[in-house]
PDB file of C-alpha atoms in Angstrom:
ATOM      1  CA  UNK A 560      28.427  19.345 -94.661  1.00 47.00           C
ATOM      2  CA  UNK A 561      27.181  22.841 -93.592  1.00 43.00           C
ATOM      3  CA  UNK A 562      29.499  25.749 -93.556  1.00 46.00           C
ATOM      4  CA  UNK A 563      30.019  27.809 -90.469  1.00 48.00           C
ATOM      5  CA  UNK A 564      28.083  30.768 -92.235  1.00 49.00           C
ATOM      6  CA  UNK A 565      25.152  28.388 -93.019  1.00 45.00           C
ATOM      7  CA  UNK A 566      25.227  27.243 -89.430  1.00 47.00           C
ATOM      8  CA  UNK A 567      25.130  30.792 -88.211  1.00 52.00           C
ATOM      9  CA  UNK A 568      22.005  31.352 -90.242  1.00 63.00           C
ATOM     10  CA  UNK A 569      20.181  28.353 -89.576  1.00 57.00           C
ATOM     11  CA  UNK A 570      18.795  29.264 -86.186  1.00 68.00           C
ATOM     12  CA  UNK A 571      17.558  32.415 -87.529  1.00 65.00           C
ATOM     13  CA  UNK A 572      15.678  30.424 -90.546  1.00 63.00           C
ATOM     14  CA  UNK A 573      14.339  28.119 -87.998  1.00 64.00           C
ATOM     15  CA  UNK A 574      13.100  30.802 -85.665  1.00 63.00           C
ATOM     16  CA  UNK A 575      11.404  32.526 -88.629  1.00 60.00           C
ATOM     17  CA  UNK A 576       9.780  29.051 -89.708  1.00 60.00           C
ATOM     18  CA  UNK A 577       8.592  28.626 -86.291  1.00 54.00           C
ATOM     19  CA  UNK A 578       6.901  32.097 -85.886  1.00 56.00           C
ATOM     20  CA  UNK A 579       5.485  31.865 -89.530  1.00 60.00           C
ATOM     21  CA  UNK A 580       4.160  28.288 -88.611  1.00 56.00           C
ATOM     22  CA  UNK A 581       2.806  29.665 -85.203  1.00 55.00           C
ATOM     23  CA  UNK A 582       0.947  32.648 -87.175  1.00 56.00           C
ATOM     24  CA  UNK A 583      -0.443  30.380 -89.666  1.00 54.00           C
ATOM     25  CA  UNK A 584      -1.611  28.103 -86.921  1.00 56.00           C
ATOM     26  CA  UNK A 585      -3.155  30.887 -85.138  1.00 56.00           C
ATOM     27  CA  UNK A 586      -5.032  32.059 -88.027  1.00 55.00           C
ATOM     28  CA  UNK A 587      -6.521  28.704 -88.927  1.00 53.00           C
ATOM     29  CA  UNK A 588      -7.425  28.230 -85.386  1.00 55.00           C
ATOM     30  CA  UNK A 589      -9.308  31.512 -85.245  1.00 59.00           C
ATOM     31  CA  UNK A 590     -11.272  30.900 -88.282  1.00 55.00           C
ATOM     32  CA  UNK A 591     -13.913  28.859 -86.660  1.00 55.00           C
ATOM     33  CA  UNK A 592     -14.355  31.364 -83.827  1.00 63.00           C
ATOM     34  CA  UNK A 593     -15.063  34.057 -86.422  1.00 68.00           C
ATOM     35  CA  UNK A 594     -18.092  31.899 -87.369  1.00 69.00           C
ATOM     36  CA  UNK A 595     -19.405  31.718 -83.820  1.00 78.00           C
ATOM     37  CA  UNK A 596     -19.536  35.368 -83.673  1.00 80.00           C
ATOM     38  CA  UNK A 597     -22.738  35.434 -85.628  1.00 87.00           C
ATOM     39  CA  UNK A 598     -24.466  33.704 -82.604  1.00 90.00           C
ATOM     40  CA  UNK A 599     -23.737  36.598 -80.297  1.00 93.00           C
ATOM     41  CA  UNK A 600     -26.495  38.932 -79.764  1.00 92.00           C
ATOM     42  CA  UNK A 601     -25.702  42.714 -79.008  1.00 86.00           C
ATOM     43  CA  UNK A 602     -28.732  43.425 -76.957  1.00 86.00           C
ATOM     44  CA  UNK A 603     -31.159  41.687 -74.817  1.00 86.00           C
ATOM     45  CA  UNK A 604     -34.064  43.109 -77.165  1.00 86.00           C
ATOM     46  CA  UNK A 605     -32.431  41.164 -80.037  1.00 88.00           C
ATOM     47  CA  UNK A 606     -32.336  37.794 -78.183  1.00 90.00           C
ATOM     48  CA  UNK A 607     -35.165  35.275 -78.364  1.00 91.00           C
ATOM     49  CA  UNK A 608     -36.499  33.676 -75.140  1.00 94.00           C
ATOM     50  CA  UNK A 609     -34.266  30.901 -73.523  1.00 97.00           C
ATOM     51  CA  UNK A 610     -35.124  28.637 -70.866  1.00 97.00           C
ATOM     52  CA  UNK A 611     -31.527  28.498 -69.627  1.00 98.00           C
ATOM     53  CA  UNK A 612     -28.559  30.945 -69.265  1.00 98.00           C
ATOM     54  CA  UNK A 613     -25.193  30.182 -68.271  1.00 98.00           C
ATOM     55  CA  UNK A 614     -22.991  32.576 -66.560  1.00 98.00           C
ATOM     56  CA  UNK A 615     -18.946  31.703 -66.723  1.00 97.00           C
ATOM     57  CA  UNK A 616     -17.170  32.653 -63.555  1.00 94.00           C
ATOM     58  CA  UNK A 617     -14.147  34.949 -63.685  1.00 89.00           C
ATOM     59  CA  UNK A 618     -12.820  35.725 -60.438  1.00 89.00           C
ATOM     60  CA  UNK A 619     -13.932  37.008 -56.871  1.00 91.00           C
ATOM     61  CA  UNK A 620     -12.015  39.417 -54.448  1.00 90.00           C
ATOM     62  CA  UNK A 621     -10.896  38.848 -50.974  1.00 89.00           C
ATOM     63  CA  UNK A 622     -14.359  40.233 -49.896  1.00 91.00           C
ATOM     64  CA  UNK A 623     -15.793  37.241 -51.659  1.00 90.00           C
ATOM     65  CA  UNK A 624     -17.509  39.753 -54.090  1.00 93.00           C
ATOM     66  CA  UNK A 625     -17.568  39.355 -58.010  1.00 94.00           C
ATOM     67  CA  UNK A 626     -14.758  41.464 -59.718  1.00 91.00           C
ATOM     68  CA  UNK A 627     -15.582  43.760 -62.354  1.00 89.00           C
ATOM     69  CA  UNK A 628     -15.468  41.375 -65.242  1.00 91.00           C
ATOM     70  CA  UNK A 629     -17.660  38.764 -63.527  1.00 94.00           C
ATOM     71  CA  UNK A 630     -19.917  41.554 -61.959  1.00 95.00           C
ATOM     72  CA  UNK A 631     -20.419  42.860 -65.678  1.00 94.00           C
ATOM     73  CA  UNK A 632     -21.432  39.309 -66.786  1.00 96.00           C
ATOM     74  CA  UNK A 633     -23.860  38.910 -63.986  1.00 97.00           C
ATOM     75  CA  UNK A 634     -25.551  42.212 -64.718  1.00 96.00           C
ATOM     76  CA  UNK A 635     -26.270  41.598 -68.239  1.00 96.00           C
ATOM     77  CA  UNK A 636     -27.490  38.153 -67.337  1.00 97.00           C
ATOM     78  CA  UNK A 637     -29.738  39.726 -64.565  1.00 97.00           C
ATOM     79  CA  UNK A 638     -30.871  42.217 -67.334  1.00 96.00           C
ATOM     80  CA  UNK A 639     -31.908  39.157 -69.555  1.00 96.00           C
ATOM     81  CA  UNK A 640     -33.985  37.376 -66.691  1.00 96.00           C
ATOM     82  CA  UNK A 641     -35.720  40.673 -65.618  1.00 96.00           C
ATOM     83  CA  UNK A 642     -36.801  41.258 -69.253  1.00 95.00           C
ATOM     84  CA  UNK A 643     -37.982  37.661 -69.644  1.00 95.00           C
ATOM     85  CA  UNK A 644     -35.332  36.484 -72.181  1.00 96.00           C
ATOM     86  CA  UNK A 645     -34.001  33.723 -69.663  1.00 97.00           C
ATOM     87  CA  UNK A 646     -36.093  31.910 -66.947  1.00 97.00           C
ATOM     88  CA  UNK A 647     -33.264  30.168 -65.166  1.00 98.00           C
ATOM     89  CA  UNK A 648     -29.456  30.719 -64.696  1.00 98.00           C
ATOM     90  CA  UNK A 649     -26.595  28.296 -64.212  1.00 98.00           C
ATOM     91  CA  UNK A 650     -23.783  29.911 -62.371  1.00 98.00           C
ATOM     92  CA  UNK A 651     -20.793  28.048 -63.220  1.00 97.00           C
ATOM     93  CA  UNK A 652     -17.517  28.834 -61.437  1.00 94.00           C
ATOM     94  CA  UNK A 653     -14.463  27.559 -59.390  1.00 92.00           C
ATOM     95  CA  UNK A 654     -15.007  26.308 -55.870  1.00 91.00           C
ATOM     96  CA  UNK A 655     -11.714  24.658 -55.329  1.00 81.00           C
ATOM     97  CA  UNK A 656     -11.380  25.577 -51.649  1.00 84.00           C
ATOM     98  CA  UNK A 657     -13.925  26.678 -48.898  1.00 81.00           C
ATOM     99  CA  UNK A 658     -12.573  30.209 -48.953  1.00 85.00           C
ATOM    100  CA  UNK A 659     -12.932  30.526 -52.634  1.00 92.00           C
ATOM    101  CA  UNK A 660     -16.489  30.157 -53.883  1.00 95.00           C
ATOM    102  CA  UNK A 661     -17.358  32.057 -57.051  1.00 96.00           C
ATOM    103  CA  UNK A 662     -20.802  30.346 -57.689  1.00 96.00           C
ATOM    104  CA  UNK A 663     -21.986  31.349 -54.261  1.00 96.00           C
ATOM    105  CA  UNK A 664     -20.658  34.988 -54.727  1.00 96.00           C
ATOM    106  CA  UNK A 665     -22.502  35.098 -57.978  1.00 98.00           C
ATOM    107  CA  UNK A 666     -25.732  33.988 -56.592  1.00 98.00           C
ATOM    108  CA  UNK A 667     -25.473  36.336 -53.500  1.00 97.00           C
ATOM    109  CA  UNK A 668     -24.969  39.331 -55.898  1.00 97.00           C
ATOM    110  CA  UNK A 669     -27.804  38.624 -58.195  1.00 98.00           C
ATOM    111  CA  UNK A 670     -30.033  37.946 -55.135  1.00 98.00           C
ATOM    112  CA  UNK A 671     -29.032  41.094 -53.173  1.00 97.00           C
ATOM    113  CA  UNK A 672     -28.562  43.516 -56.242  1.00 97.00           C
ATOM    114  CA  UNK A 673     -31.497  42.562 -58.429  1.00 97.00           C
ATOM    115  CA  UNK A 674     -33.715  40.567 -56.184  1.00 97.00           C
ATOM    116  CA  UNK A 675     -33.630  37.356 -58.424  1.00 97.00           C
ATOM    117  CA  UNK A 676     -35.554  34.538 -57.267  1.00 96.00           C
ATOM    118  CA  UNK A 677     -33.257  32.150 -55.636  1.00 96.00           C
ATOM    119  CA  UNK A 678     -35.244  29.103 -57.053  1.00 96.00           C
ATOM    120  CA  UNK A 679     -34.232  30.361 -60.514  1.00 97.00           C
ATOM    121  CA  UNK A 680     -30.389  30.184 -59.653  1.00 98.00           C
ATOM    122  CA  UNK A 681     -28.439  26.866 -59.938  1.00 98.00           C
ATOM    123  CA  UNK A 682     -24.852  26.836 -58.827  1.00 97.00           C
ATOM    124  CA  UNK A 683     -22.382  24.744 -60.400  1.00 96.00           C
ATOM    125  CA  UNK A 684     -19.262  24.411 -58.170  1.00 95.00           C
ATOM    126  CA  UNK A 685     -17.042  22.541 -60.660  1.00 94.00           C
ATOM    127  CA  UNK A 686     -17.094  24.906 -63.571  1.00 94.00           C
ATOM    128  CA  UNK A 687     -13.418  25.701 -63.236  1.00 93.00           C
ATOM    129  CA  UNK A 688     -12.799  26.204 -67.075  1.00 95.00           C
ATOM    130  CA  UNK A 689     -14.896  26.820 -70.120  1.00 96.00           C
ATOM    131  CA  UNK A 690     -14.640  23.119 -71.078  1.00 97.00           C
ATOM    132  CA  UNK A 691     -15.896  21.972 -67.724  1.00 97.00           C
ATOM    133  CA  UNK A 692     -18.828  24.455 -67.520  1.00 98.00           C
ATOM    134  CA  UNK A 693     -19.996  23.347 -70.960  1.00 98.00           C
ATOM    135  CA  UNK A 694     -19.489  19.580 -70.419  1.00 98.00           C
ATOM    136  CA  UNK A 695     -21.242  19.535 -66.934  1.00 98.00           C
ATOM    137  CA  UNK A 696     -24.097  21.781 -68.223  1.00 98.00           C
ATOM    138  CA  UNK A 697     -24.870  19.090 -70.712  1.00 98.00           C
ATOM    139  CA  UNK A 698     -23.975  15.872 -68.828  1.00 97.00           C
ATOM    140  CA  UNK A 699     -25.119  16.924 -65.371  1.00 97.00           C
ATOM    141  CA  UNK A 700     -27.751  19.616 -65.804  1.00 97.00           C
ATOM    142  CA  UNK A 701     -29.158  18.264 -69.188  1.00 97.00           C
ATOM    143  CA  UNK A 702     -29.148  21.580 -70.837  1.00 98.00           C
ATOM    144  CA  UNK A 703     -29.826  21.303 -74.493  1.00 98.00           C
ATOM    145  CA  UNK A 704     -30.092  25.131 -75.354  1.00 98.00           C
ATOM    146  CA  UNK A 705     -28.738  28.339 -73.549  1.00 98.00           C
ATOM    147  CA  UNK A 706     -27.768  31.784 -73.733  1.00 98.00           C
ATOM    148  CA  UNK A 707     -24.180  32.170 -72.637  1.00 98.00           C
ATOM    149  CA  UNK A 708     -23.273  35.242 -70.713  1.00 97.00           C
ATOM    150  CA  UNK A 709     -19.442  36.386 -70.830  1.00 94.00           C
ATOM    151  CA  UNK A 710     -17.004  38.803 -72.416  1.00 91.00           C
ATOM    152  CA  UNK A 711     -17.047  39.298 -76.315  1.00 89.00           C
ATOM    153  CA  UNK A 712     -13.586  37.891 -76.576  1.00 87.00           C
ATOM    154  CA  UNK A 713     -14.544  34.704 -74.735  1.00 91.00           C
ATOM    155  CA  UNK A 714     -17.941  34.021 -76.276  1.00 93.00           C
ATOM    156  CA  UNK A 715     -16.851  32.501 -79.597  1.00 92.00           C
ATOM    157  CA  UNK A 716     -14.893  29.938 -77.661  1.00 93.00           C
ATOM    158  CA  UNK A 717     -17.493  29.325 -75.184  1.00 95.00           C
ATOM    159  CA  UNK A 718     -20.268  28.949 -77.813  1.00 96.00           C
ATOM    160  CA  UNK A 719     -17.935  26.606 -79.870  1.00 94.00           C
ATOM    161  CA  UNK A 720     -17.209  24.353 -76.787  1.00 96.00           C
ATOM    162  CA  UNK A 721     -20.655  23.980 -75.442  1.00 97.00           C
ATOM    163  CA  UNK A 722     -21.944  23.232 -79.054  1.00 96.00           C
ATOM    164  CA  UNK A 723     -19.398  20.571 -79.118  1.00 96.00           C
ATOM    165  CA  UNK A 724     -21.018  19.015 -76.186  1.00 98.00           C
ATOM    166  CA  UNK A 725     -24.438  19.043 -77.748  1.00 97.00           C
ATOM    167  CA  UNK A 726     -25.682  22.536 -76.333  1.00 98.00           C
ATOM    168  CA  UNK A 727     -27.486  24.763 -78.850  1.00 97.00           C
ATOM    169  CA  UNK A 728     -25.600  27.713 -77.713  1.00 97.00           C
ATOM    170  CA  UNK A 729     -25.800  31.675 -78.320  1.00 97.00           C
ATOM    171  CA  UNK A 730     -24.167  34.525 -76.507  1.00 95.00           C
ATOM    172  CA  UNK A 731     -24.559  37.832 -75.013  1.00 95.00           C
ATOM    173  CA  UNK A 732     -21.469  39.837 -74.317  1.00 91.00           C
ATOM    174  CA  UNK A 733     -20.902  41.812 -71.091  1.00 88.00           C
ATOM    175  CA  UNK A 734     -19.321  45.252 -71.220  1.00 79.00           C
ATOM    176  CA  UNK A 735     -15.997  44.599 -69.253  1.00 69.00           C
ATOM    177  CA  UNK A 736     -13.119  42.311 -70.603  1.00 65.00           C
ATOM    178  CA  UNK A 737      -9.891  41.604 -69.017  1.00 63.00           C
ATOM    179  CA  UNK A 738      -7.033  44.000 -70.343  1.00 65.00           C
ATOM    180  CA  UNK A 739      -4.942  40.920 -71.547  1.00 65.00           C
ATOM    181  CA  UNK A 740      -8.187  38.882 -73.031  1.00 67.00           C
ATOM    182  CA  UNK A 741      -7.494  39.427 -76.712  1.00 66.00           C
ATOM    183  CA  UNK A 742      -3.750  38.441 -76.399  1.00 73.00           C
ATOM    184  CA  UNK A 743      -4.631  35.390 -74.250  1.00 80.00           C
ATOM    185  CA  UNK A 744      -7.424  34.149 -76.206  1.00 81.00           C
ATOM    186  CA  UNK A 745      -5.481  32.642 -79.136  1.00 80.00           C
ATOM    187  CA  UNK A 746      -3.740  30.481 -76.917  1.00 83.00           C
ATOM    188  CA  UNK A 747      -6.990  29.716 -75.088  1.00 86.00           C
ATOM    189  CA  UNK A 748      -8.340  28.739 -78.562  1.00 85.00           C
ATOM    190  CA  UNK A 749      -5.453  26.347 -79.326  1.00 84.00           C
ATOM    191  CA  UNK A 750      -5.701  24.660 -75.886  1.00 90.00           C
ATOM    192  CA  UNK A 751      -9.429  24.117 -76.533  1.00 90.00           C
ATOM    193  CA  UNK A 752      -8.891  22.307 -79.710  1.00 87.00           C
ATOM    194  CA  UNK A 753      -6.489  20.161 -77.924  1.00 90.00           C
ATOM    195  CA  UNK A 754      -8.770  19.318 -75.076  1.00 93.00           C
ATOM    196  CA  UNK A 755     -11.867  18.926 -77.314  1.00 91.00           C
ATOM    197  CA  UNK A 756     -10.126  16.480 -80.081  1.00 91.00           C
ATOM    198  CA  UNK A 757      -6.982  15.110 -78.486  1.00 92.00           C
ATOM    199  CA  UNK A 758      -6.980  14.834 -74.596  1.00 93.00           C
ATOM    200  CA  UNK A 759     -10.002  16.166 -72.489  1.00 90.00           C
ATOM    201  CA  UNK A 760      -9.918  18.008 -69.132  1.00 93.00           C
ATOM    202  CA  UNK A 761     -10.707  15.968 -65.878  1.00 92.00           C
ATOM    203  CA  UNK A 762     -14.090  17.127 -65.494  1.00 94.00           C
ATOM    204  CA  UNK A 763     -15.757  16.160 -62.324  1.00 92.00           C
ATOM    205  CA  UNK A 764     -18.823  14.441 -63.248  1.00 93.00           C
ATOM    206  CA  UNK A 765     -21.676  12.591 -61.224  1.00 90.00           C
ATOM    207  CA  UNK A 766     -25.318  12.070 -60.926  1.00 93.00           C
ATOM    208  CA  UNK A 767     -27.721  14.351 -62.908  1.00 94.00           C
ATOM    209  CA  UNK A 768     -29.256  17.401 -60.988  1.00 92.00           C
ATOM    210  CA  UNK A 769     -32.657  18.482 -61.831  1.00 89.00           C
ATOM    211  CA  UNK A 770     -32.643  22.468 -62.866  1.00 85.00           C
TER     212      UNK A 770
END
């Protein structure tokens, strides 16, 4: 039988074990992400040419304009297109309501700001998460190789996820990241493993789209 003194200490020990276990779990989960960083190009001049690029949505404002983080992703993607590093862009984002349409805002921004040819831009209205964007890019748009445009903190997870679905993926980092990105990412990585290997997300699929 445990004494009262031991019982008092037990919650502390359990809490310590929990936090140590979580720390070890985060470290182990992060190791593959470190390996993904070697697939990220620092500048457009370093990157080879790609048929496809994928821009991950990350929020628009009340005026239906891309927020700073998303605008930065679009800027680097436009630069890649204008320098001939990417021929076509898949603009994948959230369009859960008529009032909130990330892909449309992304397309409008690229056309108005950089005069990108609309025929080279394909909207994906059901890319509500990294998982869904990558799965749809492969299964709906038949993309096998792509240059991904996102933040430096997000790219390792995006590359890992897209490679899981059979897309030979590389990344190019934008210059703006969310303030909480590096704190949020470890939890997002754990969720990624859960979705990829245990229980997948409910991705909206359908007929293939030529792009």
